[in-house]
Amino acid sequence: MSDSTNAAGAEVQPRKKGLTRRQKRRLSRGIQYAVFVVAVIAFAVTADWGRLQNQFAQTDIARQMFPDIITLALKNTVLYTLSGFLVGLVLGMVIALMRLSSVGPYRWLAGIYIEIFRGLPALLIFIFVGVAVPLAFPGTEIIGGTYGKVALALGLVSAAYMAETIRAGIQAVPKGQMEAARSLGFSPGRAMVSIIVPQAFRIILPPLTNELVLLFKDSSLVLFLGVTLEERELSKFGRDLASTTANSTPILVAGLCYLLVTIPLGFVVRRMEAKAQEAVK
């Protein structure tokens, strides 16, 4: 009996040889690397590095920015970010608890707030704080001047996102924790504050740090509130000097200052996420 037929006499088709799944993955990865290398080489060969250096890398202009870009612009950016983050965190906590409340109107108000402020661009929130608030409350000044306005605007923007993050963190805490606290005589409010919320914050710390990075970049919108020379942040500082010198080097230096903060924060977020995954395992 031929090898190409089975015991019943039926013809057996020879198995087609092809790439295994692992080989296909390797081939796909190799093609992606090759495309990336070709793109980098093409950019390096075709770019006019002389013009780029002349427009973005003038060392004499960069030296003029120091130390003011650190002692003034970066300092203001950090202050704006931290103040907005604190306002957003407090407001977000309140909204998250309202969202989880058994009282219907609280849940509805929290839901409306989240949907509105998550849907509106941050730019419109800054304009609202800078224009609408003074019109609605004539003669009323926001505490802290420009710093207070920025903290309020960034806080309103971030609170909607933080509220949902905090709510998810609270719901991620096992229900048995609340039941155990209640069995020990804790009231629902005290159990939430003392037992549930601290555990929730350990869970949501990485996304909250991501929110801090986003706020650090959104602080550049402060220019729409109108700032003095002493209140400028990194973007405004870089743009002003770029207009004065007719060169883009200040923009590049300002961008590097942003990276000076955001890259370490990103590393911290990745470390916290890795530790959280190890704790789960």
PDB file of C-alpha atoms in Angstrom:
ATOM      1  CA  MET A   1       0.000   0.000   0.000  1.00  0.00           C
ATOM      2  CA  SER A   2       1.300   3.427  -0.969  1.00  0.00           C
ATOM      3  CA  ASP A   3       2.402   5.838   1.721  1.00  0.00           C
ATOM      4  CA  SER A   4       0.022   8.439   0.279  1.00  0.00           C
ATOM      5  CA  THR A   5      -3.056   6.321   1.093  1.00  0.00           C
ATOM      6  CA  ASN A   6      -4.434   5.262   4.459  1.00  0.00           C
ATOM      7  CA  ALA A   7      -5.715   1.836   5.501  1.00  0.00           C
ATOM      8  CA  ALA A   8      -9.135   2.516   3.974  1.00  0.00           C
ATOM      9  CA  GLY A   9      -7.593   3.351   0.651  1.00  0.00           C
ATOM     10  CA  ALA A  10      -8.323   7.080   0.881  1.00  0.00           C
ATOM     11  CA  GLU A  11      -5.646   9.358  -0.464  1.00  0.00           C
ATOM     12  CA  VAL A  12      -3.864  11.420   2.192  1.00  0.00           C
ATOM     13  CA  GLN A  13      -2.985  14.971   1.175  1.00  0.00           C
ATOM     14  CA  PRO A  14       0.601  15.878   2.052  1.00  0.00           C
ATOM     15  CA  ARG A  15       0.827  18.434   4.902  1.00  0.00           C
ATOM     16  CA  LYS A  16       1.699  21.894   3.682  1.00  0.00           C
ATOM     17  CA  LYS A  17       4.757  23.340   5.264  1.00  0.00           C
ATOM     18  CA  GLY A  18       4.586  26.979   6.425  1.00  0.00           C
ATOM     19  CA  LEU A  19       5.781  29.359   9.063  1.00  0.00           C
ATOM     20  CA  THR A  20       4.913  28.625  12.634  1.00  0.00           C
ATOM     21  CA  ARG A  21       3.183  31.232  14.786  1.00  0.00           C
ATOM     22  CA  ARG A  22       6.440  32.084  16.544  1.00  0.00           C
ATOM     23  CA  GLN A  23       8.233  32.497  13.228  1.00  0.00           C
ATOM     24  CA  LYS A  24       5.478  34.793  11.974  1.00  0.00           C
ATOM     25  CA  ARG A  25       5.808  36.945  15.079  1.00  0.00           C
ATOM     26  CA  ARG A  26       9.572  37.154  14.624  1.00  0.00           C
ATOM     27  CA  LEU A  27       9.157  38.050  10.951  1.00  0.00           C
ATOM     28  CA  SER A  28       6.617  40.749  11.799  1.00  0.00           C
ATOM     29  CA  ARG A  29       8.877  42.160  14.501  1.00  0.00           C
ATOM     30  CA  GLY A  30      11.843  42.155  12.130  1.00  0.00           C
ATOM     31  CA  ILE A  31       9.862  44.039   9.479  1.00  0.00           C
ATOM     32  CA  GLN A  32       8.803  46.664  12.026  1.00  0.00           C
ATOM     33  CA  TYR A  33      12.389  47.176  13.172  1.00  0.00           C
ATOM     34  CA  ALA A  34      13.554  47.460   9.567  1.00  0.00           C
ATOM     35  CA  VAL A  35      10.895  50.061   8.746  1.00  0.00           C
ATOM     36  CA  PHE A  36      11.856  52.058  11.855  1.00  0.00           C
ATOM     37  CA  VAL A  37      15.564  51.980  10.976  1.00  0.00           C
ATOM     38  CA  VAL A  38      14.842  53.034   7.393  1.00  0.00           C
ATOM     39  CA  ALA A  39      12.648  55.920   8.603  1.00  0.00           C
ATOM     40  CA  VAL A  40      15.353  57.134  11.007  1.00  0.00           C
ATOM     41  CA  ILE A  41      18.048  56.955   8.337  1.00  0.00           C
ATOM     42  CA  ALA A  42      15.811  58.765   5.831  1.00  0.00           C
ATOM     43  CA  PHE A  43      15.134  61.532   8.351  1.00  0.00           C
ATOM     44  CA  ALA A  44      18.831  61.843   9.244  1.00  0.00           C
ATOM     45  CA  VAL A  45      19.859  62.047   5.588  1.00  0.00           C
ATOM     46  CA  THR A  46      17.168  64.406   4.296  1.00  0.00           C
ATOM     47  CA  ALA A  47      16.874  66.828   7.259  1.00  0.00           C
ATOM     48  CA  ASP A  48      18.635  70.175   6.998  1.00  0.00           C
ATOM     49  CA  TRP A  49      20.530  70.014  10.292  1.00  0.00           C
ATOM     50  CA  GLY A  50      22.162  73.380   9.769  1.00  0.00           C
ATOM     51  CA  ARG A  51      18.848  75.229   9.582  1.00  0.00           C
ATOM     52  CA  LEU A  52      17.472  73.229  12.525  1.00  0.00           C
ATOM     53  CA  GLN A  53      20.476  74.124  14.659  1.00  0.00           C
ATOM     54  CA  ASN A  54      20.242  77.768  13.672  1.00  0.00           C
ATOM     55  CA  GLN A  55      16.546  77.935  14.608  1.00  0.00           C
ATOM     56  CA  PHE A  56      16.362  75.669  17.662  1.00  0.00           C
ATOM     57  CA  ALA A  57      19.854  75.314  19.143  1.00  0.00           C
ATOM     58  CA  GLN A  58      21.424  78.734  19.638  1.00  0.00           C
ATOM     59  CA  THR A  59      23.472  78.319  22.810  1.00  0.00           C
ATOM     60  CA  ASP A  60      23.868  82.057  23.378  1.00  0.00           C
ATOM     61  CA  ILE A  61      20.082  82.498  23.438  1.00  0.00           C
ATOM     62  CA  ALA A  62      19.663  79.459  25.688  1.00  0.00           C
ATOM     63  CA  ARG A  63      22.137  80.891  28.176  1.00  0.00           C
ATOM     64  CA  GLN A  64      20.082  84.087  28.399  1.00  0.00           C
ATOM     65  CA  MET A  65      17.160  82.072  29.787  1.00  0.00           C
ATOM     66  CA  PHE A  66      19.028  80.999  32.916  1.00  0.00           C
ATOM     67  CA  PRO A  67      18.483  81.184  35.802  1.00  0.00           C
ATOM     68  CA  ASP A  68      15.054  82.827  35.275  1.00  0.00           C
ATOM     69  CA  ILE A  69      13.592  79.847  33.442  1.00  0.00           C
ATOM     70  CA  ILE A  70      14.240  77.732  36.565  1.00  0.00           C
ATOM     71  CA  THR A  71      13.786  80.207  39.416  1.00  0.00           C
ATOM     72  CA  LEU A  72      10.735  81.896  37.869  1.00  0.00           C
ATOM     73  CA  ALA A  73       9.059  79.959  35.039  1.00  0.00           C
ATOM     74  CA  LEU A  74       9.576  76.401  36.295  1.00  0.00           C
ATOM     75  CA  LYS A  75       8.793  77.439  39.870  1.00  0.00           C
ATOM     76  CA  ASN A  76       5.503  79.034  38.793  1.00  0.00           C
ATOM     77  CA  THR A  77       4.609  75.996  36.684  1.00  0.00           C
ATOM     78  CA  VAL A  78       5.142  73.688  39.664  1.00  0.00           C
ATOM     79  CA  LEU A  79       3.126  75.977  41.969  1.00  0.00           C
ATOM     80  CA  TYR A  80       0.246  76.188  39.487  1.00  0.00           C
ATOM     81  CA  THR A  81       0.255  72.416  39.053  1.00  0.00           C
ATOM     82  CA  LEU A  82       0.364  71.536  42.746  1.00  0.00           C
ATOM     83  CA  SER A  83      -2.320  74.052  43.699  1.00  0.00           C
ATOM     84  CA  GLY A  84      -4.606  72.822  40.916  1.00  0.00           C
ATOM     85  CA  PHE A  85      -3.948  69.216  41.881  1.00  0.00           C
ATOM     86  CA  LEU A  86      -4.860  69.841  45.535  1.00  0.00           C
ATOM     87  CA  VAL A  87      -8.071  71.652  44.594  1.00  0.00           C
ATOM     88  CA  GLY A  88      -8.968  68.898  42.126  1.00  0.00           C
ATOM     89  CA  LEU A  89      -8.199  66.162  44.661  1.00  0.00           C
ATOM     90  CA  VAL A  90     -10.420  67.663  47.377  1.00  0.00           C
ATOM     91  CA  LEU A  91     -13.236  68.449  44.952  1.00  0.00           C
ATOM     92  CA  GLY A  92     -12.862  65.073  43.255  1.00  0.00           C
ATOM     93  CA  MET A  93     -13.145  63.276  46.593  1.00  0.00           C
ATOM     94  CA  VAL A  94     -16.373  65.114  47.386  1.00  0.00           C
ATOM     95  CA  ILE A  95     -17.822  64.362  43.956  1.00  0.00           C
ATOM     96  CA  ALA A  96     -16.791  60.697  44.158  1.00  0.00           C
ATOM     97  CA  LEU A  97     -18.560  60.294  47.512  1.00  0.00           C
ATOM     98  CA  MET A  98     -21.626  62.047  46.075  1.00  0.00           C
ATOM     99  CA  ARG A  99     -21.479  59.669  43.129  1.00  0.00           C
ATOM    100  CA  LEU A 100     -21.575  56.702  45.538  1.00  0.00           C
ATOM    101  CA  SER A 101     -24.232  58.237  47.797  1.00  0.00           C
ATOM    102  CA  SER A 102     -27.575  56.564  48.322  1.00  0.00           C
ATOM    103  CA  VAL A 103     -29.210  59.994  47.987  1.00  0.00           C
ATOM    104  CA  GLY A 104     -30.442  60.379  44.427  1.00  0.00           C
ATOM    105  CA  PRO A 105     -29.922  64.165  43.962  1.00  0.00           C
ATOM    106  CA  TYR A 106     -26.297  63.847  45.088  1.00  0.00           C
ATOM    107  CA  ARG A 107     -25.637  61.156  42.487  1.00  0.00           C
ATOM    108  CA  TRP A 108     -27.357  63.181  39.766  1.00  0.00           C
ATOM    109  CA  LEU A 109     -25.423  66.361  40.537  1.00  0.00           C
ATOM    110  CA  ALA A 110     -22.134  64.483  40.623  1.00  0.00           C
ATOM    111  CA  GLY A 111     -22.927  62.747  37.333  1.00  0.00           C
ATOM    112  CA  ILE A 112     -23.852  66.046  35.644  1.00  0.00           C
ATOM    113  CA  TYR A 113     -20.651  67.698  36.876  1.00  0.00           C
ATOM    114  CA  ILE A 114     -18.477  64.830  35.638  1.00  0.00           C
ATOM    115  CA  GLU A 115     -20.089  64.717  32.207  1.00  0.00           C
ATOM    116  CA  ILE A 116     -19.847  68.490  31.705  1.00  0.00           C
ATOM    117  CA  PHE A 117     -16.279  69.046  32.882  1.00  0.00           C
ATOM    118  CA  ARG A 118     -14.931  65.912  31.205  1.00  0.00           C
ATOM    119  CA  GLY A 119     -16.494  67.020  27.932  1.00  0.00           C
ATOM    120  CA  LEU A 120     -15.361  70.653  27.923  1.00  0.00           C
ATOM    121  CA  PRO A 121     -11.839  71.553  26.715  1.00  0.00           C
ATOM    122  CA  ALA A 122      -9.567  72.858  29.454  1.00  0.00           C
ATOM    123  CA  LEU A 123      -9.128  76.084  27.486  1.00  0.00           C
ATOM    124  CA  LEU A 124     -12.820  76.919  27.873  1.00  0.00           C
ATOM    125  CA  ILE A 125     -12.613  76.305  31.627  1.00  0.00           C
ATOM    126  CA  PHE A 126      -9.748  78.802  31.893  1.00  0.00           C
ATOM    127  CA  ILE A 127     -11.708  81.374  29.900  1.00  0.00           C
ATOM    128  CA  PHE A 128     -14.765  80.725  32.075  1.00  0.00           C
ATOM    129  CA  VAL A 129     -12.787  81.305  35.271  1.00  0.00           C
ATOM    130  CA  GLY A 130     -11.060  84.387  33.885  1.00  0.00           C
ATOM    131  CA  VAL A 131     -14.109  86.039  32.304  1.00  0.00           C
ATOM    132  CA  ALA A 132     -17.394  84.538  33.497  1.00  0.00           C
ATOM    133  CA  VAL A 133     -16.643  84.435  37.225  1.00  0.00           C
ATOM    134  CA  PRO A 134     -15.806  88.174  37.496  1.00  0.00           C
ATOM    135  CA  LEU A 135     -18.939  88.994  35.486  1.00  0.00           C
ATOM    136  CA  ALA A 136     -21.148  86.779  37.641  1.00  0.00           C
ATOM    137  CA  PHE A 137     -19.747  88.124  40.913  1.00  0.00           C
ATOM    138  CA  PRO A 138     -18.797  91.799  40.355  1.00  0.00           C
ATOM    139  CA  GLY A 139     -16.248  93.174  42.767  1.00  0.00           C
ATOM    140  CA  THR A 140     -15.312  89.698  43.996  1.00  0.00           C
ATOM    141  CA  GLU A 141     -11.674  88.674  43.761  1.00  0.00           C
ATOM    142  CA  ILE A 142     -10.550  85.054  43.790  1.00  0.00           C
ATOM    143  CA  ILE A 143      -8.193  84.472  46.693  1.00  0.00           C
ATOM    144  CA  GLY A 144      -4.582  84.308  45.547  1.00  0.00           C
ATOM    145  CA  GLY A 145      -4.992  86.384  42.381  1.00  0.00           C
ATOM    146  CA  THR A 146      -3.644  84.608  39.315  1.00  0.00           C
ATOM    147  CA  TYR A 147      -2.447  81.656  41.393  1.00  0.00           C
ATOM    148  CA  GLY A 148      -5.948  81.250  42.810  1.00  0.00           C
ATOM    149  CA  LYS A 149      -7.545  81.455  39.373  1.00  0.00           C
ATOM    150  CA  VAL A 150      -5.177  78.838  37.969  1.00  0.00           C
ATOM    151  CA  ALA A 151      -5.764  76.565  40.963  1.00  0.00           C
ATOM    152  CA  LEU A 152      -9.533  76.898  40.480  1.00  0.00           C
ATOM    153  CA  ALA A 153      -9.396  76.301  36.718  1.00  0.00           C
ATOM    154  CA  LEU A 154      -7.065  73.313  36.933  1.00  0.00           C
ATOM    155  CA  GLY A 155      -9.017  71.980  39.901  1.00  0.00           C
ATOM    156  CA  LEU A 156     -12.323  72.127  38.015  1.00  0.00           C
ATOM    157  CA  VAL A 157     -10.753  70.333  35.055  1.00  0.00           C
ATOM    158  CA  SER A 158      -9.037  67.607  37.052  1.00  0.00           C
ATOM    159  CA  ALA A 159     -11.791  67.032  39.626  1.00  0.00           C
ATOM    160  CA  ALA A 160     -14.058  65.328  37.081  1.00  0.00           C
ATOM    161  CA  TYR A 161     -11.365  62.793  36.176  1.00  0.00           C
ATOM    162  CA  MET A 162     -10.167  62.339  39.749  1.00  0.00           C
ATOM    163  CA  ALA A 163     -13.734  61.754  40.935  1.00  0.00           C
ATOM    164  CA  GLU A 164     -14.139  58.796  38.604  1.00  0.00           C
ATOM    165  CA  THR A 165     -10.704  57.469  39.546  1.00  0.00           C
ATOM    166  CA  ILE A 166     -11.446  57.740  43.269  1.00  0.00           C
ATOM    167  CA  ARG A 167     -14.870  56.170  42.826  1.00  0.00           C
ATOM    168  CA  ALA A 168     -13.330  53.217  40.990  1.00  0.00           C
ATOM    169  CA  GLY A 169     -10.712  52.856  43.730  1.00  0.00           C
ATOM    170  CA  ILE A 170     -13.327  52.838  46.482  1.00  0.00           C
ATOM    171  CA  GLN A 171     -15.395  50.239  44.648  1.00  0.00           C
ATOM    172  CA  ALA A 172     -12.252  48.117  44.170  1.00  0.00           C
ATOM    173  CA  VAL A 173     -11.839  47.727  47.936  1.00  0.00           C
ATOM    174  CA  PRO A 174     -13.450  44.428  48.986  1.00  0.00           C
ATOM    175  CA  LYS A 175     -16.896  44.888  50.529  1.00  0.00           C
ATOM    176  CA  GLY A 176     -15.801  42.745  53.445  1.00  0.00           C
ATOM    177  CA  GLN A 177     -13.660  45.656  54.651  1.00  0.00           C
ATOM    178  CA  MET A 178     -16.726  47.799  55.256  1.00  0.00           C
ATOM    179  CA  GLU A 179     -18.583  44.906  56.854  1.00  0.00           C
ATOM    180  CA  ALA A 180     -15.641  44.216  59.182  1.00  0.00           C
ATOM    181  CA  ALA A 181     -15.425  47.882  60.159  1.00  0.00           C
ATOM    182  CA  ARG A 182     -19.164  48.022  60.856  1.00  0.00           C
ATOM    183  CA  SER A 183     -18.924  44.905  63.018  1.00  0.00           C
ATOM    184  CA  LEU A 184     -16.277  46.698  65.112  1.00  0.00           C
ATOM    185  CA  GLY A 185     -18.659  49.546  65.790  1.00  0.00           C
ATOM    186  CA  PHE A 186     -17.535  52.023  63.129  1.00  0.00           C
ATOM    187  CA  SER A 187     -20.195  54.288  61.664  1.00  0.00           C
ATOM    188  CA  PRO A 188     -20.479  54.210  57.835  1.00  0.00           C
ATOM    189  CA  GLY A 189     -18.828  57.628  57.534  1.00  0.00           C
ATOM    190  CA  ARG A 190     -15.961  56.807  59.878  1.00  0.00           C
ATOM    191  CA  ALA A 191     -15.416  53.428  58.214  1.00  0.00           C
ATOM    192  CA  MET A 192     -15.251  55.128  54.826  1.00  0.00           C
ATOM    193  CA  VAL A 193     -12.722  57.735  55.990  1.00  0.00           C
ATOM    194  CA  SER A 194     -10.579  55.488  58.193  1.00  0.00           C
ATOM    195  CA  ILE A 195     -10.706  52.119  56.412  1.00  0.00           C
ATOM    196  CA  ILE A 196     -11.957  52.312  52.828  1.00  0.00           C
ATOM    197  CA  VAL A 197     -10.477  55.561  51.506  1.00  0.00           C
ATOM    198  CA  PRO A 198      -6.854  54.839  52.593  1.00  0.00           C
ATOM    199  CA  GLN A 199      -6.975  51.457  50.859  1.00  0.00           C
ATOM    200  CA  ALA A 200      -8.548  53.030  47.775  1.00  0.00           C
ATOM    201  CA  PHE A 201      -5.767  55.595  47.530  1.00  0.00           C
ATOM    202  CA  ARG A 202      -3.130  52.875  47.522  1.00  0.00           C
ATOM    203  CA  ILE A 203      -4.909  51.422  44.496  1.00  0.00           C
ATOM    204  CA  ILE A 204      -5.370  54.680  42.593  1.00  0.00           C
ATOM    205  CA  LEU A 205      -1.998  56.278  43.315  1.00  0.00           C
ATOM    206  CA  PRO A 206      -0.567  55.541  39.819  1.00  0.00           C
ATOM    207  CA  PRO A 207      -3.506  57.087  37.892  1.00  0.00           C
ATOM    208  CA  LEU A 208      -3.495  60.085  40.230  1.00  0.00           C
ATOM    209  CA  THR A 209       0.187  60.605  39.450  1.00  0.00           C
ATOM    210  CA  ASN A 210      -0.663  60.432  35.750  1.00  0.00           C
ATOM    211  CA  GLU A 211      -3.244  63.150  36.355  1.00  0.00           C
ATOM    212  CA  LEU A 212      -0.514  65.256  37.963  1.00  0.00           C
ATOM    213  CA  VAL A 213       1.568  64.932  34.786  1.00  0.00           C
ATOM    214  CA  LEU A 214      -1.401  66.043  32.668  1.00  0.00           C
ATOM    215  CA  LEU A 215      -2.014  69.040  34.922  1.00  0.00           C
ATOM    216  CA  PHE A 216       1.643  70.006  34.669  1.00  0.00           C
ATOM    217  CA  LYS A 217       1.196  70.354  30.909  1.00  0.00           C
ATOM    218  CA  ASP A 218      -2.253  71.996  31.145  1.00  0.00           C
ATOM    219  CA  SER A 219      -0.754  74.741  33.302  1.00  0.00           C
ATOM    220  CA  SER A 220       0.464  76.303  30.042  1.00  0.00           C
ATOM    221  CA  LEU A 221      -3.112  77.592  29.536  1.00  0.00           C
ATOM    222  CA  VAL A 222      -2.533  80.182  32.252  1.00  0.00           C
ATOM    223  CA  LEU A 223      -1.691  82.719  29.551  1.00  0.00           C
ATOM    224  CA  PHE A 224      -5.423  83.040  28.788  1.00  0.00           C
ATOM    225  CA  LEU A 225      -5.935  84.492  32.270  1.00  0.00           C
ATOM    226  CA  GLY A 226      -3.435  87.278  31.638  1.00  0.00           C
ATOM    227  CA  VAL A 227      -0.264  87.118  33.686  1.00  0.00           C
ATOM    228  CA  THR A 228       2.438  89.547  34.702  1.00  0.00           C
ATOM    229  CA  LEU A 229       6.114  89.000  33.977  1.00  0.00           C
ATOM    230  CA  GLU A 230       6.582  87.542  37.453  1.00  0.00           C
ATOM    231  CA  GLU A 231       3.663  85.117  36.995  1.00  0.00           C
ATOM    232  CA  ARG A 232       4.781  83.538  33.721  1.00  0.00           C
ATOM    233  CA  GLU A 233       5.104  79.781  33.477  1.00  0.00           C
ATOM    234  CA  LEU A 234       7.346  77.785  31.151  1.00  0.00           C
ATOM    235  CA  SER A 235       5.324  78.056  27.938  1.00  0.00           C
ATOM    236  CA  LYS A 236       4.636  81.778  28.291  1.00  0.00           C
ATOM    237  CA  PHE A 237       8.246  82.430  29.270  1.00  0.00           C
ATOM    238  CA  GLY A 238       9.523  80.520  26.229  1.00  0.00           C
ATOM    239  CA  ARG A 239       7.092  82.150  23.801  1.00  0.00           C
ATOM    240  CA  ASP A 240       7.889  85.663  25.002  1.00  0.00           C
ATOM    241  CA  LEU A 241      11.628  85.159  24.587  1.00  0.00           C
ATOM    242  CA  ALA A 242      11.128  83.457  21.217  1.00  0.00           C
ATOM    243  CA  SER A 243       9.218  86.521  19.999  1.00  0.00           C
ATOM    244  CA  THR A 244      11.920  88.835  21.316  1.00  0.00           C
ATOM    245  CA  THR A 245      14.814  86.943  19.726  1.00  0.00           C
ATOM    246  CA  ALA A 246      12.953  85.790  16.581  1.00  0.00           C
ATOM    247  CA  ASN A 247      14.316  82.314  17.300  1.00  0.00           C
ATOM    248  CA  SER A 248      12.721  79.056  18.495  1.00  0.00           C
ATOM    249  CA  THR A 249      15.508  78.038  20.870  1.00  0.00           C
ATOM    250  CA  PRO A 250      13.533  79.256  23.943  1.00  0.00           C
ATOM    251  CA  ILE A 251      10.640  76.969  22.957  1.00  0.00           C
ATOM    252  CA  LEU A 252      12.990  73.980  22.847  1.00  0.00           C
ATOM    253  CA  VAL A 253      14.554  74.849  26.207  1.00  0.00           C
ATOM    254  CA  ALA A 254      11.095  75.256  27.770  1.00  0.00           C
ATOM    255  CA  GLY A 255      10.122  71.855  26.396  1.00  0.00           C
ATOM    256  CA  LEU A 256      13.213  70.289  27.940  1.00  0.00           C
ATOM    257  CA  CYS A 257      12.246  71.806  31.286  1.00  0.00           C
ATOM    258  CA  TYR A 258       8.847  70.113  31.001  1.00  0.00           C
ATOM    259  CA  LEU A 259      10.592  66.806  30.353  1.00  0.00           C
ATOM    260  CA  LEU A 260      12.799  67.450  33.373  1.00  0.00           C
ATOM    261  CA  VAL A 261       9.688  66.963  35.503  1.00  0.00           C
ATOM    262  CA  THR A 262       7.428  64.666  33.472  1.00  0.00           C
ATOM    263  CA  ILE A 263      10.013  61.939  32.732  1.00  0.00           C
ATOM    264  CA  PRO A 264      10.842  61.290  36.433  1.00  0.00           C
ATOM    265  CA  LEU A 265       7.125  61.341  37.250  1.00  0.00           C
ATOM    266  CA  GLY A 266       6.486  58.818  34.483  1.00  0.00           C
ATOM    267  CA  PHE A 267       9.211  56.586  35.913  1.00  0.00           C
ATOM    268  CA  VAL A 268       7.590  56.830  39.367  1.00  0.00           C
ATOM    269  CA  VAL A 269       4.218  55.845  37.885  1.00  0.00           C
ATOM    270  CA  ARG A 270       5.713  52.781  36.180  1.00  0.00           C
ATOM    271  CA  ARG A 271       7.433  51.718  39.407  1.00  0.00           C
ATOM    272  CA  MET A 272       4.205  52.067  41.386  1.00  0.00           C
ATOM    273  CA  GLU A 273       2.272  50.088  38.799  1.00  0.00           C
ATOM    274  CA  ALA A 274       4.913  47.339  38.858  1.00  0.00           C
ATOM    275  CA  LYS A 275       4.770  47.149  42.651  1.00  0.00           C
ATOM    276  CA  ALA A 276       0.967  47.034  42.538  1.00  0.00           C
ATOM    277  CA  GLN A 277       1.090  44.108  40.090  1.00  0.00           C
ATOM    278  CA  GLU A 278       3.617  42.288  42.270  1.00  0.00           C
ATOM    279  CA  ALA A 279       1.368  42.778  45.291  1.00  0.00           C
ATOM    280  CA  VAL A 280      -1.557  41.272  43.386  1.00  0.00           C
ATOM    281  CA  LYS A 281       0.537  38.218  42.421  1.00  0.00           C
TER     282      LYS A 281
END
